[in-house]
Coordinates of C-alpha atoms in Angstrom, one line a residue:
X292 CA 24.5 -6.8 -33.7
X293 CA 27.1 -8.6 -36.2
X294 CA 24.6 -8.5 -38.9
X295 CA 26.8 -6.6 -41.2
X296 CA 28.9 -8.9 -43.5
X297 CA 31.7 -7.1 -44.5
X298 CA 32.6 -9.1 -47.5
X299 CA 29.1 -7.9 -48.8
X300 CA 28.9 -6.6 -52.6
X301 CA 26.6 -4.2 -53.8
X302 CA 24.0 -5.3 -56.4
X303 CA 23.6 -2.0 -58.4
X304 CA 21.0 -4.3 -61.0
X305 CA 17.9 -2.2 -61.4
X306 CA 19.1 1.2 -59.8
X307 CA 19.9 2.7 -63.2
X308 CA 18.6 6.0 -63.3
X309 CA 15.2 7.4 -64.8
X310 CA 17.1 10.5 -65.8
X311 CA 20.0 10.3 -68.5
X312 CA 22.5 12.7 -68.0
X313 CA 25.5 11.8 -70.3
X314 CA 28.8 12.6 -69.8
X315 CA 29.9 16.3 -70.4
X316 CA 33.1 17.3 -72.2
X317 CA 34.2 20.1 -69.3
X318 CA 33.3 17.8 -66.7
X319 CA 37.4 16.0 -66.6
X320 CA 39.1 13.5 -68.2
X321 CA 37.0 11.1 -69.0
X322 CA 39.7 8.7 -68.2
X323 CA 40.1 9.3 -64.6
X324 CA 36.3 8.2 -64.5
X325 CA 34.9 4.8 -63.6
X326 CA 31.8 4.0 -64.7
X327 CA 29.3 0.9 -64.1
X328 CA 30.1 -1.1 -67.0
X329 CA 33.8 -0.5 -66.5
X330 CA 33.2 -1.7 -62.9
X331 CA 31.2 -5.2 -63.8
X332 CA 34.1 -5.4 -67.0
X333 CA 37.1 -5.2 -64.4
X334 CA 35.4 -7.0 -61.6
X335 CA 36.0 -3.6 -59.2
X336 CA 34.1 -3.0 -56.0
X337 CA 34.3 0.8 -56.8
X338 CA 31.1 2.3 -55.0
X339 CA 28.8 5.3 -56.5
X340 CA 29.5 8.3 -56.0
X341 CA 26.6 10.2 -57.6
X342 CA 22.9 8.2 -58.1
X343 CA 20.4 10.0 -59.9
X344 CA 16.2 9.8 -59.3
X345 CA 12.7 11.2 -59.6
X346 CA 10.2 12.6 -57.4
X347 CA 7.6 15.5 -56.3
X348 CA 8.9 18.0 -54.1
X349 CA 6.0 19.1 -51.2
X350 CA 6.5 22.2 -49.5
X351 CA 3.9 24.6 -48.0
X352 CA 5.5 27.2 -49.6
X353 CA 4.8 26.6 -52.5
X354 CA 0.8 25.4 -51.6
X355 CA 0.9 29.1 -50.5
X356 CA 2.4 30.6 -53.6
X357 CA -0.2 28.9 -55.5
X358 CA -2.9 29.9 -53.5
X359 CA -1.8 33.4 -54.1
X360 CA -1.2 32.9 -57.5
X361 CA 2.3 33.1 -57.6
X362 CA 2.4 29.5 -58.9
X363 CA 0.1 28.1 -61.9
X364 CA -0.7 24.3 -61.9
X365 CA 0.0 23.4 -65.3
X366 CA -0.3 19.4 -64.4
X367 CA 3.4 18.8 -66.0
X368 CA 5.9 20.7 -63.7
X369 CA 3.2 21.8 -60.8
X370 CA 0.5 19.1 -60.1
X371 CA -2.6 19.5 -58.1
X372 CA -2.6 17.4 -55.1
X373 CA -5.9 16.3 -53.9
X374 CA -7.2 14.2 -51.1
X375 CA -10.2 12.2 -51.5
X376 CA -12.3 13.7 -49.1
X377 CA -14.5 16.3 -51.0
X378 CA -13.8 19.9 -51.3
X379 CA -10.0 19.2 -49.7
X380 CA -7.7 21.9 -50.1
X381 CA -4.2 20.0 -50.4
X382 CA -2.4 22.3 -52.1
X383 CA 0.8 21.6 -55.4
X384 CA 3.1 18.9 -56.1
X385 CA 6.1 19.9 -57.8
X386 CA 7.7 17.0 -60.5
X387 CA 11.6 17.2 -59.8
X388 CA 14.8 15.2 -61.1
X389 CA 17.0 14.7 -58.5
X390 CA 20.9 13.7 -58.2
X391 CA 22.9 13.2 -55.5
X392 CA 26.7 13.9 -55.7
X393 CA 29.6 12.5 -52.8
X394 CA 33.1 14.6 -53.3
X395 CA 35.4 12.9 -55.0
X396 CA 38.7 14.0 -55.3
X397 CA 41.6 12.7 -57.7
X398 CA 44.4 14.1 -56.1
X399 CA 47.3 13.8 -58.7
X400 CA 44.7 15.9 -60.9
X401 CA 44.3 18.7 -58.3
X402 CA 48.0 18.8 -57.5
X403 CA 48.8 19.2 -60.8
X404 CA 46.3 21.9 -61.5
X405 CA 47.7 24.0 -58.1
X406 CA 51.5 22.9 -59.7
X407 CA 52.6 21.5 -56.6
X408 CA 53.8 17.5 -56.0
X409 CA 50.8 15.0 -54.8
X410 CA 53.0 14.6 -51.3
X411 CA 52.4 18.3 -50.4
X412 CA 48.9 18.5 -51.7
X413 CA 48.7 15.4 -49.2
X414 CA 50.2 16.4 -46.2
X415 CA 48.8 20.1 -46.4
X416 CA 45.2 18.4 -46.5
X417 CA 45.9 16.8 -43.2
X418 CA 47.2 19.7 -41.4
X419 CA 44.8 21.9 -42.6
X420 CA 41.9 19.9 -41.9
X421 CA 43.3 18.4 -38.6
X422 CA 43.7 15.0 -39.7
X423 CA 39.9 14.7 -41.5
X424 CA 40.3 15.2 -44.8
X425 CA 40.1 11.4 -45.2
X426 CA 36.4 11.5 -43.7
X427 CA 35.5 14.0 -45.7
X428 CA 34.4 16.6 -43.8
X429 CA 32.8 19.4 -46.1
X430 CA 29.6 17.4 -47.4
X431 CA 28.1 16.3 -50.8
X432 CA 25.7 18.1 -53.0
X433 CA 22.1 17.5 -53.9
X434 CA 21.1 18.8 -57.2
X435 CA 16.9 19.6 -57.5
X436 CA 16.2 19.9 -61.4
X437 CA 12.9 21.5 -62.6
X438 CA 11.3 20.9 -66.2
X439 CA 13.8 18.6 -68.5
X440 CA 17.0 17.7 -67.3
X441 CA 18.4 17.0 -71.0
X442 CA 17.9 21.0 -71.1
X443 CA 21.1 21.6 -68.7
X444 CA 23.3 21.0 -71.2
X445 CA 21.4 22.9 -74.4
X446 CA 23.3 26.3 -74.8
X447 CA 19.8 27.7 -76.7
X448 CA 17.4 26.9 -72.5
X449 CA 17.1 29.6 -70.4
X450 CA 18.5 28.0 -67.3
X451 CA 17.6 29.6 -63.8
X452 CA 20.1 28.4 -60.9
X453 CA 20.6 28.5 -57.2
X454 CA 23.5 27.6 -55.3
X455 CA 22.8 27.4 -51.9
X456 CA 24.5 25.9 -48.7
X457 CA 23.0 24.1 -46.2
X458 CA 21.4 25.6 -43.2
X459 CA 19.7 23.4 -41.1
X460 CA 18.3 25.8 -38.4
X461 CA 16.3 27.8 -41.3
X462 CA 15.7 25.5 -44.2
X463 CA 14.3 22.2 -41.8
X464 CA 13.4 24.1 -38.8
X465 CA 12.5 28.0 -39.8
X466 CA 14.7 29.3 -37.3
X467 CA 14.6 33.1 -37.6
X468 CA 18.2 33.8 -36.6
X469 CA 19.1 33.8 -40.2
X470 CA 17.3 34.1 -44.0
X471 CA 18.3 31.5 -45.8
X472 CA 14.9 29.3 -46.4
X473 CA 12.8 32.5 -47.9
X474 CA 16.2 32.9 -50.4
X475 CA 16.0 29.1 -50.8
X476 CA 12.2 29.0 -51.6
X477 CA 12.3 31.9 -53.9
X478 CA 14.5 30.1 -55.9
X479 CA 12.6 27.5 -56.2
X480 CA 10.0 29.6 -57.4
X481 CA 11.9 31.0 -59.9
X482 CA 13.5 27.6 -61.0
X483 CA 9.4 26.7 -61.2
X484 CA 8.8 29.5 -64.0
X485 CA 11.3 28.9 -65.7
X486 CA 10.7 25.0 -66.6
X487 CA 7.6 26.1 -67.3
X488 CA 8.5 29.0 -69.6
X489 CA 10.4 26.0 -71.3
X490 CA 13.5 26.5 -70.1
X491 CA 15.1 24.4 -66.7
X492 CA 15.3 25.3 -63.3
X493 CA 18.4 23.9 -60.9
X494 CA 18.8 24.2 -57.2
X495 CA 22.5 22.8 -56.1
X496 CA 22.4 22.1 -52.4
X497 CA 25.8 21.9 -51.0
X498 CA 25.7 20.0 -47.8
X499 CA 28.6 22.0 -46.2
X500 CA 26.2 24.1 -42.9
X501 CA 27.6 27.3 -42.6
X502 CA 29.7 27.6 -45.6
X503 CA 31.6 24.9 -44.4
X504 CA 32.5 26.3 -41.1
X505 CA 29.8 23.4 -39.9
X506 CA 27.0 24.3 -37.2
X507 CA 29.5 24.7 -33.8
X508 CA 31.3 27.4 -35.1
X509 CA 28.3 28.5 -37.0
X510 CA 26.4 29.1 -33.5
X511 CA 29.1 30.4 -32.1
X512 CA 29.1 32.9 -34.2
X513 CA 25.6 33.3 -33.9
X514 CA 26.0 34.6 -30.2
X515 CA 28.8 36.7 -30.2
X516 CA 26.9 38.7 -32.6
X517 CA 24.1 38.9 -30.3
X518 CA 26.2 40.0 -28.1
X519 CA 28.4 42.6 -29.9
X520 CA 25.8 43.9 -32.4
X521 CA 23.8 42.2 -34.8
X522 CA 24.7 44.1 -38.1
X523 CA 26.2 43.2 -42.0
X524 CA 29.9 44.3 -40.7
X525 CA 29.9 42.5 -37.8
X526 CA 28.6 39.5 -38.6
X527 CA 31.4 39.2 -40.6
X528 CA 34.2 40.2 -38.5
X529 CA 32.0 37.8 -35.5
X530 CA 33.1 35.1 -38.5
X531 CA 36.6 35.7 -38.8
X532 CA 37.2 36.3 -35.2
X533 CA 35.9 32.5 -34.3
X534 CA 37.0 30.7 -37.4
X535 CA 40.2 32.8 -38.7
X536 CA 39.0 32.9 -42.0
X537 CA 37.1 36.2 -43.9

């Protein structure tokens, strides 16, 4: 439609985030890292690679593991939601910090670390990801935070985690070809009592379906163990038999 303008430069002005989350020591060298006012400083159209927000996480899940009891409104973590209509059942609100990470990878660091030159490190990631790795093909992370985000970093919280990859055909649409939303949502439960135990709660969602096989070989998968024997074993040998890998 030529209503992009490609000499267009981000105003970042009032997208600061509600959530500070300072820099940690094991996180790299701070040096290799650019941040906003080194950006404005050095006039660099370097764009974000991690933005940080707030909001309520709705699921009926959770309306149902408060129903049950499960979950307790206590009107900081888990809010009541109510319509106006009287006597409306609407079921919990859940208060959440929430941060958004792109991969970025220095590679001069990572060859160093795997002791090997930058020009191999380079070439291998082309071969191996057949030409890709420039568009990135294993996904970002989203990182859910429950109860204060400043406790992540205080060695004396209790801090409940989940690491869980993305699967689109259970989390979004419930399919029942695999379990990964009821391992998801417990989690989130969990995450839920501990915030408000007074400790924090993080769910990092890597956005990499399948364990980074991605959804094709994923289903593919899927129906040769339909075929051959839906069972632990061989659902794993189903995986290495499609994608090479274990």
């Amino acid at each position: 439609m030529g209503a992009l303008d490609p000499t267009h430069k981000p105003d970042y002005s009032q997208t600061e985030p509600p959530v500070s989350i300072p820099q940690q020591p094991g996180w790299s060298d701070p040096s290799k890292i650019v941040f906003a006012g080194d950006m404005e400083k050095g006039g660099l159209d370097v764009r974000p690679s991690i933005a940080v927000t707030k909001a309520h996480l709705k699921m009926s899940e959770l309306d149902e593991a408060e129903r049950k009891g499960d979950l307790v409104v206590d009107g900081t973590v888990v809010l009541s939601r109510r319509f106006p209509r009287p006597n409306a059942r609407a079921g919990v609100e859940v208060n959440v910090s929430k941060a958004a990470i792109d991969p970025v990878w220095y590679l001069p660091g990572v060859a160093e670390r795997f002791g090997i030159s930058e020009s191999l490190l380079r070439r291998a990631l082309f071969e191996d990801t057949g030409g890709m790795s420039s568009s990135r093909p294993i996904g970002g992370c989203t990182v859910y935070i429950f109860g204060n985000p400043a406790f992540m970093y205080d060695e004396s919280k209790e801090l409940t985690l989940r690491v869980h990859d993305e699967c689109n055909g259970s989390d979004v649409f419930g399919s029942d070809i695999c379990t990964c939303k009821p391992y998801l949502t417990y989690a989130i439960e969990e995450c839920i009592r501990c915030a408000q135990r007074g400790g924090v709660g993080v769910v990092a969602y890597f956005r990499k379906e399948g364990r980074a096989l991605g959804e094709v070989t994923k289903y593919l998968v899927y129906n040769l163990r339909k075929r051959g024997g839906d069972s632990a074993d061989k659902y794993f040998k189903s995986t290495e038999m499609i994608a090479g890998v274990k």
